Amino acid sequence: MMTRRQALAAAAGLSVAGIGACPAMAARAPIAFGSAAEIGVFRDDPRYREALKTHCDIVVPMNDLKWEALRHERASFDFSGADELVAFAASNKQALRGHTLLWGEALPPWAKTLSTRAEAERELIGHIEVVVDRYKGKIATWDVVNEAIRFDPREGGPFRDTIWQRLLGPEHIEIAFRTAARIDPKARLVLNDFSFEEADGGTAERRKVALSILRRLKDKGIPVHGLGMQAHLYGDKTIDSPGIQQFMRDLAALEVEVEITELDVIDWKLPADAATRDRAAASLVSAYLDAVASVRQPKAIVTWGLSDRHTWIDETFPRKDGAKARPLPLDVDYKPKPMMSVLNRYRRGAS
Ligand code: 9MR
C-alpha cells in the first residue's frame, strides 16, 4: 500500500522515495516562493490572507501597481491598494515584487490618448520616478517592462503594438529601465513576458527577441538583472524542455538571471475529473520547473494567485463543461493540491 504522501508524490510525478529526494534535485538551494495578491479578495477573505502568510516568501500586488490602479487621475497617484499589500508583506517579513512600471494594457483612459513622443516620454519617466521612489527599499524587484514582445514576432516585427511602442519606438524599453535604475540603483530590474515554453516557431522567435532586448540593454550599460518568465502553462500542451534549456544557457551567457513570475495552468482543455486535472497540472509544472532549473536556478517562483477560488483563468479560458478552473496550488477551500508538493520541493531545496 502506498502512503498518502507517496500517492501524492506519485500523482505529481515525483520520486516515491520521498518528495524532494529525486536525484536530479541533489544539493539544490531553496528557491523563494510567492504569489500575486488581489486587493479585493485580500480585503474580504481572511483565509486568503492566511494562505499568503503561510505559503509565501514573496508577495506581488496583482493589479495595484498598474497604471490603471495608480493613475485614474492624470494629475495624482492612488497608492492605497499597493500600500496595503506592501505593509502586509513587510509585517510578515515577506519580499515584494513590483508589477509593473510599463505595460501596453491596464492603462487609464487618459494614457491611451497620449499623442506625441515628448508627452509619452515625460509621462513614462515621471510615473516611474514617483512609483519607484515611493517603494525604494521596500520593493526589491520590479517587472520594469511587461509584455513588450509581439505574440508572434514573425508577423509584424519584434515589438507589441502599444501606445509606448507607437510613440517611443523600441527605445521605450531602455527609457523605462534607465529611469528605474536611476531612482533605485539597488533594485533588481526584470523584463517580464510570456510564452517561452512551447516547441513552435513563434516561441523560438519570442526567445530570440527577449535575448536581443536584454543584449541591447547590456551593451548600452543599462542595468537589467533578470528575465521574468510568466509561465501561464497550457495544460493540453507539452513543455519544450530542450528549447527551454538552450534558452537558459543563452540567458546565462548574457549574465541575466531568471525568475518564474506568473505560474499557473490553463486547464480548459483537460478532462473533467478534478483529480486527473490536478495530477496533469502538477506534472506539467514539475516538467517546466525541472527544465528551467536543470540549467539555471530561478531567483524566485511566483504563482498568479494561490487558490482556485480566485483566478483570472475562469474568465479568460472558460471550460466548455462549465466546471471551475483548477490552475493553482491550492483548491477552492485552500487545501494544497499536488502542484503545491511540486512547488514545496523547490521551495525547500533538495537534500
Ligand atoms: O490577473 C490580472 C487580472 O486581474 C487583471 O484584470 C488583468 C489586467 O490588469 O491582468 C491580469 O494579470 C496579467 C498580468 O498583469 C500580466 N500577464 C498576464 C496576466 C493575466 O492576464
mmCIF file of C-alpha atoms and ligand atoms in Angstrom:
data_model
loop_
_atom_site.group_PDB
_atom_site.id
_atom_site.type_symbol
_atom_site.label_atom_id
_atom_site.label_comp_id
_atom_site.label_asym_id
_atom_site.label_seq_id
_atom_site.Cartn_x
_atom_site.Cartn_y
_atom_site.Cartn_z
ATOM 1 C CA MET A 1 0.000 0.000 0.000
ATOM 2 C CA MET A 2 1.204 3.489 -0.807
ATOM 3 C CA THR A 3 1.027 6.077 1.932
ATOM 4 C CA ARG A 4 -0.967 9.212 1.210
ATOM 5 C CA ARG A 5 2.274 11.152 0.819
ATOM 6 C CA GLN A 6 3.667 8.618 -1.639
ATOM 7 C CA ALA A 7 0.435 8.645 -3.604
ATOM 8 C CA LEU A 8 0.545 12.425 -3.804
ATOM 9 C CA ALA A 9 4.155 12.344 -4.845
ATOM 10 C CA ALA A 10 3.480 9.716 -7.475
ATOM 11 C CA ALA A 11 0.494 11.719 -8.692
ATOM 12 C CA ALA A 12 2.718 14.747 -9.023
ATOM 13 C CA GLY A 13 5.262 12.771 -10.990
ATOM 14 C CA LEU A 14 7.828 12.852 -8.186
ATOM 15 C CA SER A 15 10.065 10.204 -6.738
ATOM 16 C CA VAL A 16 8.086 7.951 -4.413
ATOM 17 C CA ALA A 17 11.208 7.654 -2.268
ATOM 18 C CA GLY A 18 10.087 10.991 -0.870
ATOM 19 C CA ILE A 19 9.223 14.398 -2.189
ATOM 20 C CA GLY A 20 12.461 16.250 -2.726
ATOM 21 C CA ALA A 21 14.629 13.146 -2.833
ATOM 22 C CA CYS A 22 14.776 12.962 -6.614
ATOM 23 C CA PRO A 23 18.456 12.624 -7.666
ATOM 24 C CA ALA A 24 18.248 15.435 -10.236
ATOM 25 C CA MET A 25 17.455 17.757 -7.346
ATOM 26 C CA ALA A 26 20.559 16.906 -5.306
ATOM 27 C CA ALA A 27 22.181 19.776 -3.431
ATOM 28 C CA ARG A 28 19.956 22.442 -4.887
ATOM 29 C CA ALA A 29 19.459 25.593 -2.821
ATOM 30 C CA PRO A 30 15.950 26.611 -1.782
ATOM 31 C CA ILE A 31 14.084 28.951 -4.135
ATOM 32 C CA ALA A 32 11.878 31.704 -2.737
ATOM 33 C CA PHE A 33 8.206 31.105 -3.458
ATOM 34 C CA GLY A 34 5.454 33.652 -3.749
ATOM 35 C CA SER A 35 2.116 34.609 -5.208
ATOM 36 C CA ALA A 36 0.326 37.544 -6.713
ATOM 37 C CA ALA A 37 -2.332 39.000 -4.414
ATOM 38 C CA GLU A 38 -5.599 40.626 -5.475
ATOM 39 C CA ILE A 39 -6.543 43.509 -3.267
ATOM 40 C CA GLY A 40 -10.338 42.961 -3.271
ATOM 41 C CA VAL A 41 -10.064 39.358 -2.195
ATOM 42 C CA PHE A 42 -7.243 40.213 0.202
ATOM 43 C CA ARG A 43 -9.537 42.685 1.969
ATOM 44 C CA ASP A 44 -12.589 40.420 2.027
ATOM 45 C CA ASP A 45 -11.290 36.940 2.724
ATOM 46 C CA PRO A 46 -9.267 36.200 5.886
ATOM 47 C CA ARG A 47 -8.403 32.729 4.535
ATOM 48 C CA TYR A 48 -6.732 34.361 1.555
ATOM 49 C CA ARG A 49 -4.566 36.499 3.853
ATOM 50 C CA GLU A 50 -3.760 33.453 5.955
ATOM 51 C CA ALA A 51 -2.752 31.466 2.858
ATOM 52 C CA LEU A 52 -0.472 34.276 1.704
ATOM 53 C CA LYS A 53 1.152 34.281 5.143
ATOM 54 C CA THR A 54 1.518 30.520 5.338
ATOM 55 C CA HIS A 55 2.823 29.777 1.873
ATOM 56 C CA CYS A 56 4.661 32.838 0.565
ATOM 57 C CA ASP A 57 8.136 34.314 0.889
ATOM 58 C CA ILE A 58 7.187 36.887 -1.750
ATOM 59 C CA VAL A 59 4.027 38.899 -2.406
ATOM 60 C CA VAL A 60 3.200 40.590 -5.714
ATOM 61 C CA PRO A 61 0.385 43.133 -5.921
ATOM 62 C CA MET A 62 -1.532 41.596 -8.832
ATOM 63 C CA ASN A 63 -3.086 44.802 -10.136
ATOM 64 C CA ASP A 64 -2.434 47.652 -7.723
ATOM 65 C CA LEU A 65 0.818 48.909 -9.196
ATOM 66 C CA LYS A 66 -0.538 49.045 -12.726
ATOM 67 C CA TRP A 67 -1.178 52.452 -14.284
ATOM 68 C CA GLU A 68 -4.910 51.764 -14.264
ATOM 69 C CA ALA A 69 -4.875 51.439 -10.458
ATOM 70 C CA LEU A 70 -2.366 54.155 -9.629
ATOM 71 C CA ARG A 71 -3.309 56.797 -12.193
ATOM 72 C CA HIS A 72 -7.037 57.043 -12.730
ATOM 73 C CA GLU A 73 -6.397 60.788 -12.423
ATOM 74 C CA ARG A 74 -3.624 62.081 -14.609
ATOM 75 C CA ALA A 75 -2.527 64.614 -12.015
ATOM 76 C CA SER A 76 -2.345 62.356 -8.961
ATOM 77 C CA PHE A 77 -1.437 58.879 -7.747
ATOM 78 C CA ASP A 78 -3.594 56.499 -5.716
ATOM 79 C CA PHE A 79 -1.318 54.224 -3.745
ATOM 80 C CA SER A 80 -3.998 52.865 -1.406
ATOM 81 C CA GLY A 81 -4.128 49.265 -2.662
ATOM 82 C CA ALA A 82 -0.393 48.899 -3.207
ATOM 83 C CA ASP A 83 0.416 50.430 0.182
ATOM 84 C CA GLU A 84 -1.864 47.931 1.898
ATOM 85 C CA LEU A 85 -0.177 44.930 0.300
ATOM 86 C CA VAL A 86 3.306 46.369 0.849
ATOM 87 C CA ALA A 87 2.516 46.879 4.557
ATOM 88 C CA PHE A 88 1.151 43.323 4.832
ATOM 89 C CA ALA A 89 4.294 41.862 3.276
ATOM 90 C CA ALA A 90 6.528 43.996 5.500
ATOM 91 C CA SER A 91 4.690 42.892 8.637
ATOM 92 C CA ASN A 92 5.208 39.258 7.621
ATOM 93 C CA LYS A 93 8.841 39.777 6.589
ATOM 94 C CA GLN A 94 7.978 38.847 3.007
ATOM 95 C CA ALA A 95 9.753 40.277 -0.017
ATOM 96 C CA LEU A 96 7.864 42.152 -2.731
ATOM 97 C CA ARG A 97 7.916 42.191 -6.500
ATOM 98 C CA GLY A 98 6.560 45.285 -8.203
ATOM 99 C CA HIS A 99 4.340 44.611 -11.208
ATOM 100 C CA THR A 100 4.670 46.629 -13.446
ATOM 101 C CA LEU A 101 6.116 50.008 -14.469
ATOM 102 C CA LEU A 102 5.354 49.824 -18.178
ATOM 103 C CA TRP A 103 2.673 47.798 -19.953
ATOM 104 C CA GLY A 104 0.528 48.439 -23.019
ATOM 105 C CA GLU A 105 -2.553 47.217 -21.119
ATOM 106 C CA ALA A 106 -4.281 48.160 -17.872
ATOM 107 C CA LEU A 107 -3.906 51.847 -18.733
ATOM 108 C CA PRO A 108 -6.341 54.555 -17.629
ATOM 109 C CA PRO A 109 -8.308 56.160 -20.498
ATOM 110 C CA TRP A 110 -6.238 59.362 -20.468
ATOM 111 C CA ALA A 111 -2.987 57.440 -21.024
ATOM 112 C CA LYS A 112 -4.381 55.923 -24.202
ATOM 113 C CA THR A 113 -4.746 59.429 -25.645
ATOM 114 C CA LEU A 114 -1.092 60.405 -25.288
ATOM 115 C CA SER A 115 -0.211 61.664 -28.720
ATOM 116 C CA THR A 116 3.349 62.910 -29.015
ATOM 117 C CA ARG A 117 6.727 61.450 -28.332
ATOM 118 C CA ALA A 118 7.601 64.194 -25.862
ATOM 119 C CA GLU A 119 4.364 63.736 -23.946
ATOM 120 C CA ALA A 120 4.759 59.953 -23.725
ATOM 121 C CA GLU A 121 8.363 60.243 -22.597
ATOM 122 C CA ARG A 122 7.513 62.846 -19.957
ATOM 123 C CA GLU A 123 4.640 60.766 -18.547
ATOM 124 C CA LEU A 124 6.554 57.497 -18.573
ATOM 125 C CA ILE A 125 9.638 58.929 -16.883
ATOM 126 C CA GLY A 126 7.573 60.911 -14.373
ATOM 127 C CA HIS A 127 5.498 57.836 -13.496
ATOM 128 C CA ILE A 128 8.499 55.600 -12.919
ATOM 129 C CA GLU A 129 10.272 58.271 -10.865
ATOM 130 C CA VAL A 130 7.346 58.636 -8.467
ATOM 131 C CA VAL A 131 6.462 54.948 -8.129
ATOM 132 C CA VAL A 132 9.977 53.559 -7.761
ATOM 133 C CA ASP A 133 10.931 56.315 -5.344
ATOM 134 C CA ARG A 134 7.921 55.656 -3.126
ATOM 135 C CA TYR A 135 8.799 51.974 -2.704
ATOM 136 C CA LYS A 136 12.590 52.338 -2.639
ATOM 137 C CA GLY A 137 13.978 49.912 -0.083
ATOM 138 C CA LYS A 138 10.577 48.156 0.126
ATOM 139 C CA ILE A 139 10.065 46.666 -3.314
ATOM 140 C CA ALA A 140 13.291 44.848 -4.108
ATOM 141 C CA THR A 141 12.406 43.663 -7.617
ATOM 142 C CA TRP A 142 10.483 45.362 -10.412
ATOM 143 C CA ASP A 143 8.896 43.999 -13.539
ATOM 144 C CA VAL A 144 10.071 47.127 -15.317
ATOM 145 C CA VAL A 145 8.613 46.271 -18.702
ATOM 146 C CA ASN A 146 5.773 43.795 -19.161
ATOM 147 C CA GLU A 147 4.838 42.056 -22.413
ATOM 148 C CA ALA A 148 6.789 44.179 -24.887
ATOM 149 C CA ILE A 149 7.323 41.249 -27.265
ATOM 150 C CA ARG A 150 4.823 40.661 -30.064
ATOM 151 C CA PHE A 151 2.825 37.450 -29.664
ATOM 152 C CA ASP A 152 4.259 36.110 -32.905
ATOM 153 C CA PRO A 153 7.241 38.270 -33.888
ATOM 154 C CA ARG A 154 7.285 36.604 -37.326
ATOM 155 C CA GLU A 155 4.149 38.593 -38.076
ATOM 156 C CA GLY A 156 4.813 42.301 -37.936
ATOM 157 C CA GLY A 157 8.118 42.642 -36.099
ATOM 158 C CA PRO A 158 9.561 42.054 -32.658
ATOM 159 C CA PHE A 159 7.559 44.502 -30.580
ATOM 160 C CA ARG A 160 3.968 44.541 -29.475
ATOM 161 C CA ASP A 161 1.825 47.368 -30.782
ATOM 162 C CA THR A 162 1.289 49.509 -27.673
ATOM 163 C CA ILE A 163 0.965 53.223 -27.036
ATOM 164 C CA TRP A 164 4.599 53.177 -25.856
ATOM 165 C CA GLN A 165 5.894 51.410 -28.943
ATOM 166 C CA ARG A 166 3.849 53.670 -31.229
ATOM 167 C CA LEU A 167 5.087 56.902 -29.665
ATOM 168 C CA LEU A 168 8.579 55.993 -28.490
ATOM 169 C CA GLY A 169 9.585 53.003 -30.618
ATOM 170 C CA PRO A 170 11.763 50.229 -29.143
ATOM 171 C CA GLU A 171 13.500 52.856 -27.024
ATOM 172 C CA HIS A 172 10.549 52.746 -24.597
ATOM 173 C CA ILE A 173 12.210 49.730 -23.016
ATOM 174 C CA GLU A 174 15.504 51.496 -22.448
ATOM 175 C CA ILE A 175 13.827 54.610 -21.089
ATOM 176 C CA ALA A 176 11.949 52.516 -18.518
ATOM 177 C CA PHE A 177 14.990 50.542 -17.354
ATOM 178 C CA ARG A 178 17.247 53.591 -17.268
ATOM 179 C CA THR A 179 14.757 55.549 -15.188
ATOM 180 C CA ALA A 180 14.090 52.745 -12.715
ATOM 181 C CA ALA A 181 17.846 52.224 -12.220
ATOM 182 C CA ARG A 182 18.431 55.936 -11.686
ATOM 183 C CA ILE A 183 15.780 56.174 -8.978
ATOM 184 C CA ASP A 184 16.628 52.935 -7.145
ATOM 185 C CA PRO A 185 20.114 51.726 -8.052
ATOM 186 C CA LYS A 186 19.730 48.774 -5.675
ATOM 187 C CA ALA A 187 16.532 47.395 -7.235
ATOM 188 C CA ARG A 188 16.525 44.176 -9.282
ATOM 189 C CA LEU A 189 15.179 45.095 -12.690
ATOM 190 C CA VAL A 190 13.345 42.500 -14.738
ATOM 191 C CA LEU A 191 11.972 42.193 -18.254
ATOM 192 C CA ASN A 192 8.740 40.196 -17.921
ATOM 193 C CA ASP A 193 6.990 38.298 -20.697
ATOM 194 C CA PHE A 194 5.088 35.106 -21.550
ATOM 195 C CA SER A 195 5.099 32.095 -23.898
ATOM 196 C CA PHE A 196 8.680 30.900 -23.737
ATOM 197 C CA GLU A 197 7.893 27.231 -23.118
ATOM 198 C CA GLU A 198 6.427 25.649 -26.213
ATOM 199 C CA ALA A 199 8.058 23.976 -29.195
ATOM 200 C CA ASP A 200 6.829 26.162 -32.035
ATOM 201 C CA GLY A 201 8.298 28.756 -34.365
ATOM 202 C CA GLY A 202 6.610 31.712 -32.702
ATOM 203 C CA THR A 203 8.019 30.731 -29.304
ATOM 204 C CA ALA A 204 11.520 30.299 -30.718
ATOM 205 C CA GLU A 205 11.249 33.792 -32.149
ATOM 206 C CA ARG A 206 9.981 35.224 -28.834
ATOM 207 C CA ARG A 207 13.031 33.799 -27.092
ATOM 208 C CA LYS A 208 15.281 35.428 -29.696
ATOM 209 C CA VAL A 209 13.580 38.783 -29.247
ATOM 210 C CA ALA A 210 13.902 38.556 -25.442
ATOM 211 C CA LEU A 211 17.610 37.786 -25.785
ATOM 212 C CA SER A 212 18.124 40.670 -28.198
ATOM 213 C CA ILE A 213 16.335 43.155 -25.908
ATOM 214 C CA LEU A 214 18.459 42.017 -22.969
ATOM 215 C CA ARG A 215 21.671 42.086 -25.020
ATOM 216 C CA ARG A 216 20.937 45.608 -26.229
ATOM 217 C CA LEU A 217 20.330 46.858 -22.685
ATOM 218 C CA LYS A 218 23.564 45.233 -21.524
ATOM 219 C CA ASP A 219 25.546 46.628 -24.465
ATOM 220 C CA LYS A 220 24.348 50.109 -23.614
ATOM 221 C CA GLY A 221 25.285 49.696 -19.961
ATOM 222 C CA ILE A 222 21.649 49.935 -18.818
ATOM 223 C CA PRO A 223 21.069 47.770 -15.733
ATOM 224 C CA VAL A 224 18.897 44.686 -16.278
ATOM 225 C CA HIS A 225 19.094 41.793 -13.872
ATOM 226 C CA GLY A 226 16.541 39.256 -14.860
ATOM 227 C CA LEU A 227 14.066 37.815 -17.298
ATOM 228 C CA GLY A 228 10.675 37.137 -15.749
ATOM 229 C CA MET A 229 9.044 34.149 -17.393
ATOM 230 C CA GLN A 230 5.321 34.334 -16.695
ATOM 231 C CA ALA A 231 4.627 30.641 -17.263
ATOM 232 C CA HIS A 232 0.892 30.587 -17.859
ATOM 233 C CA LEU A 233 1.245 26.950 -18.935
ATOM 234 C CA TYR A 234 -1.313 25.301 -21.213
ATOM 235 C CA GLY A 235 -2.396 22.027 -19.648
ATOM 236 C CA ASP A 236 -3.022 20.421 -23.022
ATOM 237 C CA LYS A 237 0.390 21.288 -24.481
ATOM 238 C CA THR A 238 3.817 19.861 -23.812
ATOM 239 C CA ILE A 239 6.851 21.566 -22.400
ATOM 240 C CA ASP A 240 9.751 22.086 -24.786
ATOM 241 C CA SER A 241 12.467 21.062 -22.319
ATOM 242 C CA PRO A 242 15.438 21.155 -24.751
ATOM 243 C CA GLY A 243 14.322 24.563 -26.072
ATOM 244 C CA ILE A 244 13.956 25.922 -22.539
ATOM 245 C CA GLN A 245 17.333 24.522 -21.540
ATOM 246 C CA GLN A 246 19.036 26.188 -24.507
ATOM 247 C CA PHE A 247 17.240 29.438 -23.667
ATOM 248 C CA MET A 248 18.562 29.177 -20.100
ATOM 249 C CA ARG A 249 22.112 28.711 -21.398
ATOM 250 C CA ASP A 250 21.718 31.747 -23.685
ATOM 251 C CA LEU A 251 20.476 33.842 -20.750
ATOM 252 C CA ALA A 252 23.391 32.635 -18.615
ATOM 253 C CA ALA A 253 25.813 33.731 -21.343
ATOM 254 C CA LEU A 254 24.275 37.215 -21.098
ATOM 255 C CA GLU A 255 24.564 37.070 -17.301
ATOM 256 C CA VAL A 256 20.840 37.542 -16.902
ATOM 257 C CA GLU A 257 19.043 35.690 -14.110
ATOM 258 C CA VAL A 258 15.612 34.127 -14.461
ATOM 259 C CA GLU A 259 12.534 34.071 -12.327
ATOM 260 C CA ILE A 260 9.161 32.449 -12.792
ATOM 261 C CA THR A 261 6.660 35.244 -12.308
ATOM 262 C CA GLU A 262 3.047 34.240 -13.063
ATOM 263 C CA LEU A 263 2.871 30.471 -12.911
ATOM 264 C CA ASP A 264 -0.490 28.735 -13.343
ATOM 265 C CA VAL A 265 -2.007 26.021 -15.531
ATOM 266 C CA ILE A 266 -4.671 26.777 -18.117
ATOM 267 C CA ASP A 267 -6.765 23.634 -17.805
ATOM 268 C CA TRP A 268 -9.684 24.424 -20.116
ATOM 269 C CA LYS A 269 -8.973 21.502 -22.423
ATOM 270 C CA LEU A 270 -8.131 18.932 -19.756
ATOM 271 C CA PRO A 271 -10.596 16.164 -18.772
ATOM 272 C CA ALA A 272 -13.440 16.991 -16.389
ATOM 273 C CA ASP A 273 -12.291 14.801 -13.492
ATOM 274 C CA ALA A 274 -10.717 17.101 -10.899
ATOM 275 C CA ALA A 275 -8.096 14.650 -9.634
ATOM 276 C CA THR A 276 -6.964 13.943 -13.203
ATOM 277 C CA ARG A 277 -6.676 17.654 -13.908
ATOM 278 C CA ASP A 278 -4.719 18.260 -10.700
ATOM 279 C CA ARG A 279 -2.286 15.451 -11.489
ATOM 280 C CA ALA A 280 -1.770 16.752 -15.013
ATOM 281 C CA ALA A 281 -1.206 20.300 -13.746
ATOM 282 C CA ALA A 282 1.320 19.128 -11.159
ATOM 283 C CA SER A 283 3.318 17.090 -13.625
ATOM 284 C CA LEU A 284 3.310 19.915 -16.172
ATOM 285 C CA VAL A 285 4.614 22.352 -13.544
ATOM 286 C CA SER A 286 7.185 19.785 -12.497
ATOM 287 C CA ALA A 287 8.354 19.264 -16.103
ATOM 288 C CA TYR A 288 8.575 23.016 -16.627
ATOM 289 C CA LEU A 289 10.477 23.800 -13.430
ATOM 290 C CA ASP A 290 12.781 20.828 -13.942
ATOM 291 C CA ALA A 291 13.643 22.072 -17.445
ATOM 292 C CA VAL A 292 14.452 25.563 -16.173
ATOM 293 C CA ALA A 293 16.267 24.501 -13.008
ATOM 294 C CA SER A 294 18.340 21.821 -14.723
ATOM 295 C CA VAL A 295 20.289 24.732 -16.226
ATOM 296 C CA ARG A 296 19.518 27.849 -14.152
ATOM 297 C CA GLN A 297 18.319 28.077 -10.596
ATOM 298 C CA PRO A 298 15.427 30.580 -10.800
ATOM 299 C CA LYS A 299 15.697 33.515 -8.392
ATOM 300 C CA ALA A 300 12.048 33.062 -7.444
ATOM 301 C CA ILE A 301 8.948 31.092 -8.317
ATOM 302 C CA VAL A 302 5.721 33.084 -8.179
ATOM 303 C CA THR A 303 2.224 31.806 -8.954
ATOM 304 C CA TRP A 304 -0.532 34.076 -10.295
ATOM 305 C CA GLY A 305 -2.751 33.602 -7.283
ATOM 306 C CA LEU A 306 -2.773 30.798 -4.718
ATOM 307 C CA SER A 307 -6.220 29.283 -4.621
ATOM 308 C CA ASP A 308 -8.504 28.112 -7.437
ATOM 309 C CA ARG A 309 -11.206 30.164 -5.712
ATOM 310 C CA HIS A 310 -9.792 33.334 -7.289
ATOM 311 C CA THR A 311 -8.198 33.127 -10.720
ATOM 312 C CA TRP A 312 -8.238 35.042 -13.990
ATOM 313 C CA ILE A 313 -8.329 31.719 -15.879
ATOM 314 C CA ASP A 314 -12.054 31.209 -15.180
ATOM 315 C CA GLU A 315 -12.947 34.257 -17.239
ATOM 316 C CA THR A 316 -10.265 34.189 -19.889
ATOM 317 C CA PHE A 317 -10.197 30.440 -20.536
ATOM 318 C CA PRO A 318 -13.664 29.154 -19.526
ATOM 319 C CA ARG A 319 -14.214 25.411 -19.784
ATOM 320 C CA LYS A 320 -16.852 24.125 -22.199
ATOM 321 C CA ASP A 321 -18.355 21.939 -19.452
ATOM 322 C CA GLY A 322 -18.752 24.966 -17.187
ATOM 323 C CA ALA A 323 -16.533 23.445 -14.469
ATOM 324 C CA LYS A 324 -14.378 25.795 -12.469
ATOM 325 C CA ALA A 325 -10.732 26.089 -13.481
ATOM 326 C CA ARG A 326 -8.088 24.434 -11.261
ATOM 327 C CA PRO A 327 -4.907 26.309 -12.245
ATOM 328 C CA LEU A 328 -3.312 26.982 -8.844
ATOM 329 C CA PRO A 329 -1.577 25.120 -5.996
ATOM 330 C CA LEU A 330 -4.483 25.377 -3.502
ATOM 331 C CA ASP A 331 -8.048 24.260 -4.191
ATOM 332 C CA VAL A 332 -11.136 26.444 -3.652
ATOM 333 C CA ASP A 333 -11.038 25.551 0.057
ATOM 334 C CA TYR A 334 -7.370 26.481 0.356
ATOM 335 C CA LYS A 335 -6.284 22.846 0.611
ATOM 336 C CA PRO A 336 -2.929 22.031 -1.031
ATOM 337 C CA LYS A 337 -3.121 20.160 -4.321
ATOM 338 C CA PRO A 338 -0.371 18.021 -5.894
ATOM 339 C CA MET A 339 1.020 21.187 -7.527
ATOM 340 C CA MET A 340 1.846 22.521 -4.056
ATOM 341 C CA SER A 341 4.031 19.463 -3.368
ATOM 342 C CA VAL A 342 5.985 20.214 -6.529
ATOM 343 C CA LEU A 343 6.418 23.849 -5.525
ATOM 344 C CA ASN A 344 7.426 22.909 -1.993
ATOM 345 C CA ARG A 345 10.099 20.634 -3.379
ATOM 346 C CA TYR A 346 11.678 23.720 -4.951
ATOM 347 C CA ARG A 347 10.951 25.988 -2.018
ATOM 348 C CA ARG A 348 12.718 23.677 0.403
ATOM 349 C CA GLY A 349 15.620 22.931 -1.885
ATOM 350 C CA ALA A 350 16.716 19.348 -2.167
ATOM 351 C CA SER A 351 18.598 17.180 0.239
HETATM 352 O O1 9MR B 1 -4.786 38.709 -13.246
HETATM 353 C C1 9MR B 1 -4.853 40.043 -13.702
HETATM 354 C C2 9MR B 1 -6.305 40.498 -13.827
HETATM 355 O O2 9MR B 1 -6.917 40.514 -12.546
HETATM 356 C C3 9MR B 1 -6.356 41.881 -14.460
HETATM 357 O O3 9MR B 1 -7.716 42.232 -14.698
HETATM 358 C C4 9MR B 1 -5.572 41.913 -15.762
HETATM 359 C C5 9MR B 1 -5.498 43.318 -16.351
HETATM 360 O O4 9MR B 1 -4.842 44.195 -15.478
HETATM 361 O O5 9MR B 1 -4.248 41.461 -15.537
HETATM 362 C C6 9MR B 1 -4.146 40.165 -15.041
HETATM 363 O O6 9MR B 1 -2.783 39.827 -14.857
HETATM 364 C C7 9MR B 1 -1.989 39.762 -16.041
HETATM 365 C C8 9MR B 1 -0.615 40.278 -15.704
HETATM 366 O O7 9MR B 1 -0.693 41.576 -15.154
HETATM 367 C C9 9MR B 1 0.305 40.248 -16.897
HETATM 368 N N1 9MR B 1 0.347 38.933 -17.501
HETATM 369 C C10 9MR B 1 -0.940 38.317 -17.786
HETATM 370 C C11 9MR B 1 -1.824 38.321 -16.550
HETATM 371 C C12 9MR B 1 -3.161 37.630 -16.838
HETATM 372 O O8 9MR B 1 -3.892 38.362 -17.758
#
